[in-house]
Amino acid sequence: MEDVPEGSFFKNIRVYWLAFIAYWGIILFGYDTGAVVSSNYFLASFGLINSDGTTNTSKSNAVSSNVVSVLQAGAFFGALGSSPISAKIGRRLTLGIFTVVFCVGAILTTVAEPVTGLGKIYAGRVISGVGIGAISAVAPAYVSECSPKEVRGRITGCFQIMVAVGVMLSYFINYGIGIHIATGPNIWRIPFGFQLVPAGVLLFGLLTLKESPRFLASVGRNEEALVNLAYLRRSSPESPEIRHELAEIEAAIFEEMEARKALGLKEVFLGKGNFIRFFIAFFIFFLQQWAGQNSVNYYAPQIFAAIGFTARRNSLLASGIYGVVKVIATALFIFFFVESLGRKLSLFISAVGMGTLFFIIGAILKTHPPPAVPSGQPPPTNPPPASKAMAAMLYIYVCFYSMGWGPLPWVYVSDIFSTGTRHHGLALASASQWLWNFVVSKITPSLVTRLGYKIFLVFASINIGAMAVFAMLIPETKGRSLEEMDVIFGSISSEQRQVDIDKREQEFNGHQATSIHSSDRKV
């Protein structure tokens, strides 16, 4: 195999392709945040309209939050359950299995009928959640393990681009349905059924990918690991750079196995340098979910209605524009800034920017609340100037979110774990994300109803008081290899790591020399 020179545009094309395929499952992650439960026909179909024609707010909030939150409940268990499966059979096959699980749930929600079908929707969402939870844990681990350190942040960060694309698709599909379909079960069957498109792309795309070299090395399949690593780097298996990278991987795995030899699974979580990594993985997603972004995500039409976009068409269109801004901002950051600004500074700027804008939105909503719409009259089609200002603040807010606390928790958590603990770490991180996602999505409708403008002040305080401080306390990981994380977090000294790498390289060279000598004798 001819080596592709360093710096070539196509040097990492196979890694980008791997990420592109693996992250089709992450489109599902974003897409399933679409709030399909706000249409009048959906509410009427499942008994959420009072006899006088008004919406039963308490029941509507309950069903709305249930349809969203049961997905998170299933995803929590899917994320945790993926860890032992991924460790046993590998990242690629695990993604395939849980994509099939997701499809079963998607089909169930799609065929749900009016009046009696709410149970099928709940059950389908739980099953889909199990699939999405596992995919959200395994996909970033798979991508991170296959990516070179020079572009790992950019490639891993594509996770959030795909989330944003999924969210945007859900908004515009809801918008299209909202203006073209007034009644009938297609109001939920079309958006639920569309989930099968990205799921199908992922399922068939996996057939074109190879297993993670780091997983193969961790289970003793070193020759396969060498071949797959060379394939992904578009280099020869005999390349010194490839052999050095594999030597570093094997050295880290050997050190980890030696450290765990007497302690077993306990060492995974409590071993030297490990506990702080698991704590960061759990806490970073706790903070991300309380940043306020997902409340806007899940209930964007309701949020925009609350700040004055009362006409359903206006609120859905404003939500769609919000989704477009999010995709563009995330893509710009991932492709141009994630490897230059670094993780810490990006997270800090993101938190301060989001918090400041939430304070502004809360203040405007307090001083210029949207005018009440008289009973029986249609809502105005042109929102007041204060509402437009708040919408503009939300659009700027999502730009700050997209440059830090949107993509970087996934990048950072994918960075910090060793090969032997990465599937456990990503499973815990994903489970934390889904756990707090469940809590936030469950209570958001009630918070919007009860707190009004104060909900933005609560999120603003969390952004600046907790998230900005947290960003300054964690170590920087930009430009460091995955194996160097053991040194950063104190699991091993840099001197001992170099000794272990040199030993592995000597073993490689000795094996290669023996193979050449044997070939010469045969000739």
mmCIF file of N, CA and C in Angstrom, residues 83-157:
data_model
loop_
_atom_site.group_PDB
_atom_site.id
_atom_site.type_symbol
_atom_site.label_atom_id
_atom_site.label_comp_id
_atom_site.label_asym_id
_atom_site.label_seq_id
_atom_site.Cartn_x
_atom_site.Cartn_y
_atom_site.Cartn_z
ATOM 1 N N SER A 83 -22.352 -0.717 27.299
ATOM 2 C CA SER A 83 -20.953 -0.823 27.737
ATOM 3 C C SER A 83 -20.414 -2.252 27.703
ATOM 4 N N PRO A 84 -21.044 -3.221 28.395
ATOM 5 C CA PRO A 84 -20.505 -4.587 28.335
ATOM 6 C C PRO A 84 -20.599 -5.214 26.952
ATOM 7 N N ILE A 85 -21.636 -4.844 26.193
ATOM 8 C CA ILE A 85 -21.786 -5.406 24.841
ATOM 9 C C ILE A 85 -20.680 -4.883 23.926
ATOM 10 N N SER A 86 -20.434 -3.575 23.976
ATOM 11 C CA SER A 86 -19.386 -2.981 23.158
ATOM 12 C C SER A 86 -18.009 -3.532 23.520
ATOM 13 N N ALA A 87 -17.780 -3.770 24.809
ATOM 14 C CA ALA A 87 -16.489 -4.309 25.253
ATOM 15 C C ALA A 87 -16.295 -5.743 24.783
ATOM 16 N N LYS A 88 -17.397 -6.452 24.584
ATOM 17 C CA LYS A 88 -17.325 -7.875 24.225
ATOM 18 C C LYS A 88 -17.251 -8.083 22.716
ATOM 19 N N ILE A 89 -18.095 -7.412 21.959
ATOM 20 C CA ILE A 89 -18.207 -7.727 20.526
ATOM 21 C C ILE A 89 -17.697 -6.613 19.623
ATOM 22 N N GLY A 90 -17.333 -5.471 20.205
ATOM 23 C CA GLY A 90 -16.788 -4.389 19.392
ATOM 24 C C GLY A 90 -17.775 -3.275 19.123
ATOM 25 N N ARG A 91 -17.230 -2.149 18.664
ATOM 26 C CA ARG A 91 -18.045 -0.939 18.468
ATOM 27 C C ARG A 91 -18.974 -1.082 17.252
ATOM 28 N N ARG A 92 -18.437 -1.591 16.157
ATOM 29 C CA ARG A 92 -19.188 -1.632 14.902
ATOM 30 C C ARG A 92 -20.415 -2.536 15.005
ATOM 31 N N LEU A 93 -20.238 -3.740 15.508
ATOM 32 C CA LEU A 93 -21.361 -4.676 15.608
ATOM 33 C C LEU A 93 -22.391 -4.197 16.624
ATOM 34 N N THR A 94 -21.923 -3.584 17.709
ATOM 35 C CA THR A 94 -22.846 -3.043 18.711
ATOM 36 C C THR A 94 -23.735 -1.964 18.104
ATOM 37 N N LEU A 95 -23.154 -1.084 17.288
ATOM 38 C CA LEU A 95 -23.954 -0.055 16.612
ATOM 39 C C LEU A 95 -25.017 -0.692 15.724
ATOM 40 N N GLY A 96 -24.649 -1.753 15.015
ATOM 41 C CA GLY A 96 -25.614 -2.421 14.144
ATOM 42 C C GLY A 96 -26.778 -3.018 14.911
ATOM 43 N N ILE A 97 -26.490 -3.679 16.019
ATOM 44 C CA ILE A 97 -27.542 -4.324 16.821
ATOM 45 C C ILE A 97 -28.524 -3.292 17.361
ATOM 46 N N PHE A 98 -28.000 -2.207 17.908
ATOM 47 C CA PHE A 98 -28.892 -1.224 18.524
ATOM 48 C C PHE A 98 -29.603 -0.353 17.485
ATOM 49 N N THR A 99 -29.082 -0.283 16.280
ATOM 50 C CA THR A 99 -29.832 0.386 15.208
ATOM 51 C C THR A 99 -31.083 -0.414 14.861
ATOM 52 N N VAL A 100 -30.960 -1.738 14.855
ATOM 53 C CA VAL A 100 -32.129 -2.592 14.617
ATOM 54 C C VAL A 100 -33.151 -2.409 15.739
ATOM 55 N N VAL A 101 -32.663 -2.330 16.988
ATOM 56 C CA VAL A 101 -33.567 -2.090 18.131
ATOM 57 C C VAL A 101 -34.316 -0.779 17.931
ATOM 58 N N PHE A 102 -33.595 0.261 17.524
ATOM 59 C CA PHE A 102 -34.242 1.551 17.290
ATOM 60 C C PHE A 102 -35.332 1.430 16.233
ATOM 61 N N CYS A 103 -35.044 0.723 15.151
ATOM 62 C CA CYS A 103 -36.018 0.592 14.059
ATOM 63 C C CYS A 103 -37.315 -0.058 14.535
ATOM 64 N N VAL A 104 -37.212 -1.034 15.429
ATOM 65 C CA VAL A 104 -38.410 -1.678 15.980
ATOM 66 C C VAL A 104 -39.287 -0.633 16.680
ATOM 67 N N GLY A 105 -38.661 0.206 17.500
ATOM 68 C CA GLY A 105 -39.415 1.249 18.195
ATOM 69 C C GLY A 105 -40.008 2.268 17.242
ATOM 70 N N ALA A 106 -39.237 2.654 16.211
ATOM 71 C CA ALA A 106 -39.727 3.635 15.238
ATOM 72 C C ALA A 106 -40.945 3.119 14.485
ATOM 73 N N ILE A 107 -40.918 1.845 14.137
ATOM 74 C CA ILE A 107 -42.067 1.251 13.440
ATOM 75 C C ILE A 107 -43.295 1.246 14.340
ATOM 76 N N LEU A 108 -43.092 0.936 15.606
ATOM 77 C CA LEU A 108 -44.213 0.880 16.549
ATOM 78 C C LEU A 108 -44.884 2.236 16.701
ATOM 79 N N THR A 109 -44.100 3.299 16.820
ATOM 80 C CA THR A 109 -44.691 4.636 16.953
ATOM 81 C C THR A 109 -45.368 5.070 15.649
ATOM 82 N N THR A 110 -44.826 4.645 14.520
ATOM 83 C CA THR A 110 -45.376 5.060 13.229
ATOM 84 C C THR A 110 -46.757 4.482 12.985
ATOM 85 N N VAL A 111 -46.987 3.262 13.418
ATOM 86 C CA VAL A 111 -48.272 2.608 13.128
ATOM 87 C C VAL A 111 -49.325 2.889 14.192
ATOM 88 N N ALA A 112 -49.006 3.700 15.203
ATOM 89 C CA ALA A 112 -49.975 4.000 16.263
ATOM 90 C C ALA A 112 -51.216 4.676 15.678
ATOM 91 N N GLU A 113 -52.379 4.222 16.115
ATOM 92 C CA GLU A 113 -53.643 4.744 15.604
ATOM 93 C C GLU A 113 -54.213 5.795 16.570
ATOM 94 N N PRO A 114 -55.116 6.669 16.078
ATOM 95 C CA PRO A 114 -55.740 7.667 16.952
ATOM 96 C C PRO A 114 -56.525 6.998 18.090
ATOM 97 N N VAL A 115 -56.747 7.752 19.152
ATOM 98 C CA VAL A 115 -57.553 7.380 20.323
ATOM 99 C C VAL A 115 -56.870 6.299 21.161
ATOM 100 N N THR A 116 -56.621 5.129 20.579
ATOM 101 C CA THR A 116 -56.084 4.009 21.365
ATOM 102 C C THR A 116 -54.579 3.818 21.187
ATOM 103 N N GLY A 117 -53.921 4.645 20.378
ATOM 104 C CA GLY A 117 -52.525 4.381 20.019
ATOM 105 C C GLY A 117 -51.482 5.031 20.894
ATOM 106 N N LEU A 118 -51.916 5.752 21.949
ATOM 107 C CA LEU A 118 -50.927 6.441 22.780
ATOM 108 C C LEU A 118 -49.974 5.455 23.461
ATOM 109 N N GLY A 119 -50.501 4.292 23.835
ATOM 110 C CA GLY A 119 -49.656 3.268 24.453
ATOM 111 C C GLY A 119 -48.569 2.786 23.498
ATOM 112 N N LYS A 120 -48.910 2.631 22.214
ATOM 113 C CA LYS A 120 -47.902 2.226 21.224
ATOM 114 C C LYS A 120 -46.836 3.305 21.060
ATOM 115 N N ILE A 121 -47.278 4.563 21.103
ATOM 116 C CA ILE A 121 -46.306 5.662 20.987
ATOM 117 C C ILE A 121 -45.349 5.632 22.165
ATOM 118 N N TYR A 122 -45.891 5.472 23.375
ATOM 119 C CA TYR A 122 -45.016 5.399 24.557
ATOM 120 C C TYR A 122 -44.053 4.220 24.453
ATOM 121 N N ALA A 123 -44.582 3.030 24.108
ATOM 122 C CA ALA A 123 -43.740 1.833 24.033
ATOM 123 C C ALA A 123 -42.679 1.981 22.945
ATOM 124 N N GLY A 124 -43.092 2.508 21.792
ATOM 125 C CA GLY A 124 -42.140 2.694 20.706
ATOM 126 C C GLY A 124 -41.053 3.684 21.062
ATOM 127 N N ARG A 125 -41.433 4.737 21.780
ATOM 128 C CA ARG A 125 -40.434 5.734 22.178
ATOM 129 C C ARG A 125 -39.430 5.134 23.166
ATOM 130 N N VAL A 126 -39.899 4.286 24.076
ATOM 131 C CA VAL A 126 -38.977 3.647 25.018
ATOM 132 C C VAL A 126 -37.994 2.750 24.268
ATOM 133 N N ILE A 127 -38.510 1.916 23.354
ATOM 134 C CA ILE A 127 -37.641 1.010 22.590
ATOM 135 C C ILE A 127 -36.675 1.800 21.719
ATOM 136 N N SER A 128 -37.181 2.836 21.044
ATOM 137 C CA SER A 128 -36.293 3.699 20.255
ATOM 138 C C SER A 128 -35.237 4.335 21.141
ATOM 139 N N GLY A 129 -35.654 4.705 22.351
ATOM 140 C CA GLY A 129 -34.710 5.313 23.282
ATOM 141 C C GLY A 129 -33.571 4.382 23.647
ATOM 142 N N VAL A 130 -33.879 3.107 23.843
ATOM 143 C CA VAL A 130 -32.820 2.135 24.139
ATOM 144 C C VAL A 130 -31.793 2.128 23.003
ATOM 145 N N GLY A 131 -32.292 2.130 21.769
ATOM 146 C CA GLY A 131 -31.385 2.152 20.619
ATOM 147 C C GLY A 131 -30.574 3.422 20.543
ATOM 148 N N ILE A 132 -31.227 4.569 20.701
ATOM 149 C CA ILE A 132 -30.530 5.854 20.612
ATOM 150 C C ILE A 132 -29.512 6.002 21.744
ATOM 151 N N GLY A 133 -29.887 5.565 22.950
ATOM 152 C CA GLY A 133 -28.964 5.671 24.081
ATOM 153 C C GLY A 133 -27.676 4.912 23.826
ATOM 154 N N ALA A 134 -27.804 3.695 23.319
ATOM 155 C CA ALA A 134 -26.614 2.895 23.018
ATOM 156 C C ALA A 134 -25.800 3.527 21.895
ATOM 157 N N ILE A 135 -26.479 3.985 20.855
ATOM 158 C CA ILE A 135 -25.775 4.614 19.733
ATOM 159 C C ILE A 135 -25.023 5.855 20.196
ATOM 160 N N SER A 136 -25.649 6.659 21.062
ATOM 161 C CA SER A 136 -25.012 7.889 21.532
ATOM 162 C C SER A 136 -23.796 7.609 22.400
ATOM 163 N N ALA A 137 -23.721 6.430 23.006
ATOM 164 C CA ALA A 137 -22.554 6.065 23.807
ATOM 165 C C ALA A 137 -21.459 5.450 22.953
ATOM 166 N N VAL A 138 -21.836 4.605 22.011
ATOM 167 C CA VAL A 138 -20.851 3.833 21.241
ATOM 168 C C VAL A 138 -20.277 4.641 20.082
ATOM 169 N N ALA A 139 -21.102 5.420 19.389
ATOM 170 C CA ALA A 139 -20.634 6.132 18.192
ATOM 171 C C ALA A 139 -19.466 7.073 18.479
ATOM 172 N N PRO A 140 -19.553 7.950 19.506
ATOM 173 C CA PRO A 140 -18.399 8.827 19.739
ATOM 174 C C PRO A 140 -17.148 8.073 20.173
ATOM 175 N N ALA A 141 -17.307 6.969 20.916
ATOM 176 C CA ALA A 141 -16.144 6.155 21.291
ATOM 177 C C ALA A 141 -15.505 5.558 20.047
ATOM 178 N N TYR A 142 -16.320 5.029 19.161
ATOM 179 C CA TYR A 142 -15.851 4.424 17.913
ATOM 180 C C TYR A 142 -15.094 5.446 17.065
ATOM 181 N N VAL A 143 -15.690 6.619 16.891
ATOM 182 C CA VAL A 143 -15.073 7.657 16.067
ATOM 183 C C VAL A 143 -13.780 8.155 16.701
ATOM 184 N N SER A 144 -13.815 8.401 18.001
ATOM 185 C CA SER A 144 -12.631 8.911 18.693
ATOM 186 C C SER A 144 -11.471 7.930 18.619
ATOM 187 N N GLU A 145 -11.758 6.641 18.797
ATOM 188 C CA GLU A 145 -10.707 5.631 18.777
ATOM 189 C C GLU A 145 -10.065 5.478 17.397
ATOM 190 N N CYS A 146 -10.761 5.877 16.365
ATOM 191 C CA CYS A 146 -10.242 5.733 15.001
ATOM 192 C C CYS A 146 -9.604 7.011 14.468
ATOM 193 N N SER A 147 -9.700 8.118 15.203
ATOM 194 C CA SER A 147 -9.255 9.415 14.695
ATOM 195 C C SER A 147 -7.834 9.741 15.139
ATOM 196 N N PRO A 148 -7.019 10.336 14.248
ATOM 197 C CA PRO A 148 -5.693 10.814 14.651
ATOM 198 C C PRO A 148 -5.814 12.054 15.523
ATOM 199 N N LYS A 149 -4.838 12.256 16.397
ATOM 200 C CA LYS A 149 -4.953 13.326 17.393
ATOM 201 C C LYS A 149 -5.020 14.718 16.757
ATOM 202 N N GLU A 150 -4.408 14.900 15.569
ATOM 203 C CA GLU A 150 -4.355 16.224 14.958
ATOM 204 C C GLU A 150 -5.743 16.758 14.598
ATOM 205 N N VAL A 151 -6.666 15.872 14.257
ATOM 206 C CA VAL A 151 -8.002 16.319 13.834
ATOM 207 C C VAL A 151 -9.102 15.649 14.652
ATOM 208 N N ARG A 152 -8.741 15.044 15.796
ATOM 209 C CA ARG A 152 -9.730 14.297 16.562
ATOM 210 C C ARG A 152 -10.866 15.193 17.054
ATOM 211 N N GLY A 153 -10.522 16.402 17.514
ATOM 212 C CA GLY A 153 -11.573 17.300 17.989
ATOM 213 C C GLY A 153 -12.557 17.661 16.896
ATOM 214 N N ARG A 154 -12.038 17.902 15.695
ATOM 215 C CA ARG A 154 -12.909 18.259 14.571
ATOM 216 C C ARG A 154 -13.806 17.084 14.186
ATOM 217 N N ILE A 155 -13.201 15.890 14.081
ATOM 218 C CA ILE A 155 -13.974 14.725 13.646
ATOM 219 C C ILE A 155 -14.982 14.308 14.707
ATOM 220 N N THR A 156 -14.539 14.248 15.964
ATOM 221 C CA THR A 156 -15.453 13.874 17.042
ATOM 222 C C THR A 156 -16.548 14.923 17.204
ATOM 223 N N GLY A 157 -16.193 16.185 16.989
ATOM 224 C CA GLY A 157 -17.166 17.263 17.124
ATOM 225 C C GLY A 157 -18.263 17.238 16.083
#
